[in-house]
Amino acid sequence: DQQVKQNSPSLSVQEGRISILNCDYTNSMFDYFLWYKKYPAEGPTFLISISSIKDKNEDGRFTVFLNKSAKHLSLHIVPSQPGDSAVYFCAARPTGGGNKLTFGTGTQLKVEL
Amino acid sequence: GAVVSQHPSRVICKSGTSVKIECRSLDFQATTMFWYRQFPKQSLMLMATSNEGSKATYEQGVEKDKFLINHASLTLSTLTVTSAHPEDSSFYICSAGGRTMSGQYFGPGTRLTVT
């Protein structure tokens, strides 16, 4: 049962344009969401997070939007850069769940010149 | 930011032998450490959660006698793959969280190849 889903396994964007990565979840107990970036043969690195009490969080080129009613979040990267090419995972944490995270299946982003 | 190290980064072993992977939090106390494995082009699969000083909690389908986890201190957790077989070949990643942290910080991963 995949509680966190990233329905697009891959996304290709031109340099300078906006990248939008989507994530859907089914568990209404999730109250904290995170985005991680992962290069091959490396561990994921934390990018940005958002609490369920907010609908937007921005950090430089990265913005995460949360739509609780739709159980949907998205990561916007603008402008996209070639170095952003990586696999992006969204993750969710339930209320009272400690630090245990449930990960999505990932989206491979390729930023082309 | 918080730093988590893993050692070794890459290991090749023969079938039937055991391999130990270390995970260390370098600049914070990790009250909880997590072990994941990742198959090519797939998501991170949580194997187990370990809290310092207590037994690990394994996810469904993960053999606790095969994947031994020890979290003896607030900065070190180890995963031992016992009697490794080729199907255990995978990328193993640890992560750590502290009492005041909202998420997890990941190690760089260990590529295990069993021949």
mmCIF file of C-alpha atoms in Angstrom:
data_model
loop_
_atom_site.group_PDB
_atom_site.id
_atom_site.type_symbol
_atom_site.label_atom_id
_atom_site.label_comp_id
_atom_site.label_asym_id
_atom_site.label_seq_id
_atom_site.Cartn_x
_atom_site.Cartn_y
_atom_site.Cartn_z
ATOM 1 C CA ASP A 1 0.000 0.000 0.000
ATOM 2 C CA GLN A 2 1.809 3.076 -1.291
ATOM 3 C CA GLN A 3 0.762 5.892 1.025
ATOM 4 C CA VAL A 4 2.962 8.453 -0.689
ATOM 5 C CA LYS A 5 2.921 8.510 -4.464
ATOM 6 C CA GLN A 6 4.902 10.290 -7.076
ATOM 7 C CA ASN A 7 3.120 9.433 -10.271
ATOM 8 C CA SER A 8 5.689 10.853 -12.631
ATOM 9 C CA PRO A 9 8.785 8.670 -12.674
ATOM 10 C CA SER A 10 10.625 11.211 -14.792
ATOM 11 C CA LEU A 11 10.504 14.843 -15.822
ATOM 12 C CA SER A 12 12.550 16.750 -18.357
ATOM 13 C CA VAL A 13 12.839 20.542 -18.214
ATOM 14 C CA GLN A 14 14.914 23.129 -20.012
ATOM 15 C CA GLU A 15 17.477 25.115 -18.086
ATOM 16 C CA GLY A 16 16.006 28.345 -16.748
ATOM 17 C CA ARG A 17 12.438 27.059 -16.794
ATOM 18 C CA ILE A 18 10.344 25.954 -13.858
ATOM 19 C CA SER A 19 10.385 22.347 -12.662
ATOM 20 C CA ILE A 20 7.262 21.134 -10.900
ATOM 21 C CA LEU A 21 7.396 17.836 -9.080
ATOM 22 C CA ASN A 22 4.195 16.410 -7.674
ATOM 23 C CA CYS A 23 3.403 14.154 -4.760
ATOM 24 C CA ASP A 24 0.124 12.732 -3.466
ATOM 25 C CA TYR A 25 -0.582 11.040 -0.185
ATOM 26 C CA THR A 26 -3.429 9.037 1.241
ATOM 27 C CA ASN A 27 -2.834 9.049 4.987
ATOM 28 C CA SER A 28 -4.617 11.981 6.617
ATOM 29 C CA MET A 29 -2.449 11.508 9.704
ATOM 30 C CA PHE A 30 0.588 12.880 7.900
ATOM 31 C CA ASP A 31 1.400 16.312 9.280
ATOM 32 C CA TYR A 32 4.895 17.043 8.038
ATOM 33 C CA PHE A 33 6.277 16.717 4.562
ATOM 34 C CA LEU A 34 9.808 16.800 3.221
ATOM 35 C CA TRP A 35 11.556 16.793 -0.119
ATOM 36 C CA TYR A 36 14.875 15.074 -0.622
ATOM 37 C CA LYS A 37 17.223 15.119 -3.573
ATOM 38 C CA LYS A 38 19.317 12.096 -4.429
ATOM 39 C CA TYR A 39 22.214 11.558 -6.791
ATOM 40 C CA PRO A 40 23.176 8.019 -7.878
ATOM 41 C CA ALA A 41 25.175 6.079 -5.295
ATOM 42 C CA GLU A 42 24.683 8.780 -2.670
ATOM 43 C CA GLY A 43 22.322 9.218 0.257
ATOM 44 C CA PRO A 44 19.398 11.632 -0.068
ATOM 45 C CA THR A 45 19.969 15.217 0.970
ATOM 46 C CA PHE A 46 17.273 17.283 2.588
ATOM 47 C CA LEU A 47 15.892 20.113 0.477
ATOM 48 C CA ILE A 48 12.860 21.686 2.021
ATOM 49 C CA SER A 49 9.953 20.799 4.269
ATOM 50 C CA ILE A 50 6.500 22.011 5.162
ATOM 51 C CA SER A 51 4.229 21.565 8.119
ATOM 52 C CA SER A 52 0.551 20.824 7.609
ATOM 53 C CA ILE A 53 -0.359 24.132 9.227
ATOM 54 C CA LYS A 54 1.133 25.946 6.250
ATOM 55 C CA ASP A 55 0.343 25.881 2.562
ATOM 56 C CA LYS A 56 3.608 27.245 1.248
ATOM 57 C CA ASN A 57 7.249 27.311 2.193
ATOM 58 C CA GLU A 58 9.953 28.967 0.173
ATOM 59 C CA ASP A 59 13.730 28.648 0.294
ATOM 60 C CA GLY A 60 15.653 30.300 -2.497
ATOM 61 C CA ARG A 61 14.834 28.602 -5.787
ATOM 62 C CA PHE A 62 12.745 25.949 -4.046
ATOM 63 C CA THR A 63 9.115 26.337 -3.027
ATOM 64 C CA VAL A 64 6.874 23.643 -1.655
ATOM 65 C CA PHE A 65 3.098 23.955 -1.842
ATOM 66 C CA LEU A 66 0.716 21.888 0.234
ATOM 67 C CA ASN A 67 -2.973 21.366 -0.547
ATOM 68 C CA LYS A 68 -4.313 19.452 2.428
ATOM 69 C CA SER A 69 -7.823 19.028 1.094
ATOM 70 C CA ALA A 70 -6.446 17.404 -2.040
ATOM 71 C CA LYS A 71 -3.704 15.577 -0.127
ATOM 72 C CA HIS A 72 -1.251 16.915 -2.642
ATOM 73 C CA LEU A 73 2.057 18.682 -2.471
ATOM 74 C CA SER A 74 4.383 19.989 -5.099
ATOM 75 C CA LEU A 75 7.952 21.177 -5.302
ATOM 76 C CA HIS A 76 8.721 24.075 -7.615
ATOM 77 C CA ILE A 77 12.264 24.779 -8.707
ATOM 78 C CA VAL A 78 12.824 28.018 -10.541
ATOM 79 C CA PRO A 79 14.965 28.669 -12.402
ATOM 80 C CA SER A 80 16.010 25.085 -13.023
ATOM 81 C CA GLN A 81 19.712 24.418 -13.371
ATOM 82 C CA PRO A 82 21.591 21.428 -14.822
ATOM 83 C CA GLY A 83 22.892 20.638 -11.334
ATOM 84 C CA ASP A 84 19.311 20.065 -10.225
ATOM 85 C CA SER A 85 19.243 16.880 -12.295
ATOM 86 C CA ALA A 86 18.680 14.137 -9.731
ATOM 87 C CA VAL A 87 15.979 11.944 -8.271
ATOM 88 C CA TYR A 88 13.579 13.795 -5.986
ATOM 89 C CA PHE A 89 11.729 12.004 -3.221
ATOM 90 C CA CYS A 90 8.880 13.391 -1.228
ATOM 91 C CA ALA A 91 8.398 12.016 2.259
ATOM 92 C CA ALA A 92 5.736 12.316 4.903
ATOM 93 C CA ARG A 93 5.653 11.938 8.664
ATOM 94 C CA PRO A 94 2.557 11.112 10.691
ATOM 95 C CA THR A 95 1.423 12.940 13.800
ATOM 96 C CA GLY A 96 3.129 11.339 16.762
ATOM 97 C CA GLY A 97 5.188 9.153 14.474
ATOM 98 C CA GLY A 98 8.524 10.325 15.746
ATOM 99 C CA ASN A 99 10.976 10.692 12.916
ATOM 100 C CA LYS A 100 9.691 7.793 10.858
ATOM 101 C CA LEU A 101 9.150 8.831 7.268
ATOM 102 C CA THR A 102 7.237 7.275 4.406
ATOM 103 C CA PHE A 103 8.853 7.930 1.049
ATOM 104 C CA GLY A 104 7.396 8.266 -2.390
ATOM 105 C CA THR A 105 8.815 6.375 -5.336
ATOM 106 C CA GLY A 106 10.815 9.297 -6.644
ATOM 107 C CA THR A 107 10.868 11.427 -9.771
ATOM 108 C CA GLN A 108 13.951 11.600 -11.947
ATOM 109 C CA LEU A 109 14.421 15.233 -12.975
ATOM 110 C CA LYS A 110 16.606 16.032 -15.947
ATOM 111 C CA VAL A 111 17.417 19.646 -16.639
ATOM 112 C CA GLU A 112 18.632 20.092 -20.174
ATOM 113 C CA LEU A 113 20.768 22.841 -21.561
ATOM 114 C CA GLY B 1 23.621 20.943 8.918
ATOM 115 C CA ALA B 2 23.682 17.558 10.567
ATOM 116 C CA VAL B 3 26.255 15.134 9.218
ATOM 117 C CA VAL B 4 25.867 11.394 9.039
ATOM 118 C CA SER B 5 28.655 9.128 7.870
ATOM 119 C CA GLN B 6 28.582 5.535 6.713
ATOM 120 C CA HIS B 7 31.383 3.050 6.451
ATOM 121 C CA PRO B 8 32.293 1.352 4.225
ATOM 122 C CA SER B 9 31.017 3.124 1.152
ATOM 123 C CA ARG B 10 31.422 0.009 -0.916
ATOM 124 C CA VAL B 11 31.959 -3.625 -0.011
ATOM 125 C CA ILE B 12 32.212 -6.848 -1.959
ATOM 126 C CA CYS B 13 31.883 -10.095 -0.087
ATOM 127 C CA LYS B 14 31.495 -13.760 -0.831
ATOM 128 C CA SER B 15 28.242 -15.578 -0.413
ATOM 129 C CA GLY B 16 27.841 -16.964 3.094
ATOM 130 C CA THR B 17 29.941 -14.348 4.845
ATOM 131 C CA SER B 18 28.732 -11.542 7.091
ATOM 132 C CA VAL B 19 29.179 -7.831 6.519
ATOM 133 C CA LYS B 20 28.934 -5.000 9.022
ATOM 134 C CA ILE B 21 27.982 -1.466 8.010
ATOM 135 C CA GLU B 22 28.475 1.430 10.401
ATOM 136 C CA CYS B 23 26.414 4.577 10.601
ATOM 137 C CA ARG B 24 27.584 7.526 12.673
ATOM 138 C CA SER B 25 26.067 10.883 13.481
ATOM 139 C CA LEU B 26 29.029 13.231 13.615
ATOM 140 C CA ASP B 27 27.687 16.421 15.135
ATOM 141 C CA PHE B 28 24.480 15.516 16.914
ATOM 142 C CA GLN B 29 23.036 12.848 19.122
ATOM 143 C CA ALA B 30 20.902 10.482 17.123
ATOM 144 C CA THR B 31 18.175 9.132 19.337
ATOM 145 C CA THR B 32 16.739 7.265 16.389
ATOM 146 C CA MET B 33 18.470 5.717 13.417
ATOM 147 C CA PHE B 34 16.853 4.187 10.385
ATOM 148 C CA TRP B 35 18.136 1.649 7.905
ATOM 149 C CA TYR B 36 16.937 1.607 4.318
ATOM 150 C CA ARG B 37 17.777 -0.339 1.241
ATOM 151 C CA GLN B 38 17.303 0.791 -2.290
ATOM 152 C CA PHE B 39 17.131 -1.352 -5.390
ATOM 153 C CA PRO B 40 17.977 0.221 -8.757
ATOM 154 C CA LYS B 41 15.383 2.777 -9.850
ATOM 155 C CA GLN B 42 13.189 2.090 -6.850
ATOM 156 C CA SER B 43 12.235 3.964 -3.743
ATOM 157 C CA LEU B 44 13.893 3.801 -0.381
ATOM 158 C CA MET B 45 12.547 0.838 1.524
ATOM 159 C CA LEU B 46 12.637 1.197 5.288
ATOM 160 C CA MET B 47 14.087 -1.927 6.846
ATOM 161 C CA ALA B 48 14.148 -1.062 10.519
ATOM 162 C CA THR B 49 14.107 1.685 13.096
ATOM 163 C CA SER B 50 16.476 1.617 16.020
ATOM 164 C CA ASN B 51 16.382 3.682 19.156
ATOM 165 C CA GLU B 52 19.465 4.042 21.272
ATOM 166 C CA GLY B 53 19.654 1.383 23.931
ATOM 167 C CA SER B 54 16.696 -0.651 22.772
ATOM 168 C CA LYS B 55 15.948 -3.349 20.240
ATOM 169 C CA ALA B 56 15.320 -2.382 16.668
ATOM 170 C CA THR B 57 11.831 -2.420 15.204
ATOM 171 C CA TYR B 58 11.779 -4.222 11.894
ATOM 172 C CA GLU B 59 9.394 -3.568 9.038
ATOM 173 C CA GLN B 60 7.192 -6.334 7.795
ATOM 174 C CA GLY B 61 9.049 -8.784 5.600
ATOM 175 C CA VAL B 62 12.514 -7.910 6.900
ATOM 176 C CA GLU B 63 14.271 -10.815 8.595
ATOM 177 C CA LYS B 64 15.631 -9.616 11.902
ATOM 178 C CA ASP B 65 17.937 -12.608 12.235
ATOM 179 C CA LYS B 66 19.492 -11.823 8.908
ATOM 180 C CA PHE B 67 19.803 -8.073 9.308
ATOM 181 C CA LEU B 68 21.166 -7.471 12.792
ATOM 182 C CA ILE B 69 20.941 -3.916 14.008
ATOM 183 C CA ASN B 70 22.719 -2.534 17.017
ATOM 184 C CA HIS B 71 22.332 1.023 18.296
ATOM 185 C CA ALA B 72 24.681 0.984 21.234
ATOM 186 C CA SER B 73 25.317 4.708 21.519
ATOM 187 C CA LEU B 74 23.760 8.006 20.534
ATOM 188 C CA THR B 75 26.186 8.373 17.657
ATOM 189 C CA LEU B 76 26.585 4.868 16.268
ATOM 190 C CA SER B 77 24.350 2.220 14.774
ATOM 191 C CA THR B 78 25.495 -0.873 12.919
ATOM 192 C CA LEU B 79 23.775 -3.128 10.434
ATOM 193 C CA THR B 80 25.193 -6.624 10.013
ATOM 194 C CA VAL B 81 24.070 -8.642 7.034
ATOM 195 C CA THR B 82 24.565 -12.234 8.137
ATOM 196 C CA SER B 83 25.207 -15.106 5.752
ATOM 197 C CA ALA B 84 24.927 -12.779 2.816
ATOM 198 C CA HIS B 85 23.584 -14.012 -0.496
ATOM 199 C CA PRO B 86 23.647 -12.406 -3.955
ATOM 200 C CA GLU B 87 20.043 -11.262 -3.540
ATOM 201 C CA ASP B 88 21.203 -9.134 -0.594
ATOM 202 C CA SER B 89 23.244 -7.044 -3.000
ATOM 203 C CA SER B 90 21.810 -3.572 -2.756
ATOM 204 C CA PHE B 91 22.440 0.004 -1.718
ATOM 205 C CA TYR B 92 22.029 0.354 2.041
ATOM 206 C CA ILE B 93 21.418 3.789 3.498
ATOM 207 C CA CYS B 94 21.165 4.858 7.098
ATOM 208 C CA SER B 95 19.600 8.002 8.436
ATOM 209 C CA ALA B 96 19.485 9.585 11.833
ATOM 210 C CA GLY B 97 17.190 11.860 13.742
ATOM 211 C CA GLY B 98 17.621 13.685 17.020
ATOM 212 C CA ARG B 99 15.137 14.615 19.709
ATOM 213 C CA THR B 100 14.556 18.099 18.359
ATOM 214 C CA MET B 101 14.690 17.235 14.684
ATOM 215 C CA SER B 102 11.717 17.199 12.400
ATOM 216 C CA GLY B 103 13.213 14.902 9.806
ATOM 217 C CA GLN B 104 16.099 12.618 9.094
ATOM 218 C CA TYR B 105 19.611 13.171 7.856
ATOM 219 C CA PHE B 106 20.997 10.524 5.595
ATOM 220 C CA GLY B 107 24.352 8.907 5.291
ATOM 221 C CA PRO B 108 26.022 8.561 1.884
ATOM 222 C CA GLY B 109 25.053 4.913 1.555
ATOM 223 C CA THR B 110 26.904 1.603 1.236
ATOM 224 C CA ARG B 111 26.951 -0.414 -1.938
ATOM 225 C CA LEU B 112 26.984 -4.100 -1.020
ATOM 226 C CA THR B 113 27.804 -6.661 -3.680
ATOM 227 C CA VAL B 114 27.640 -10.342 -2.755
ATOM 228 C CA THR B 115 29.382 -12.665 -5.192
#
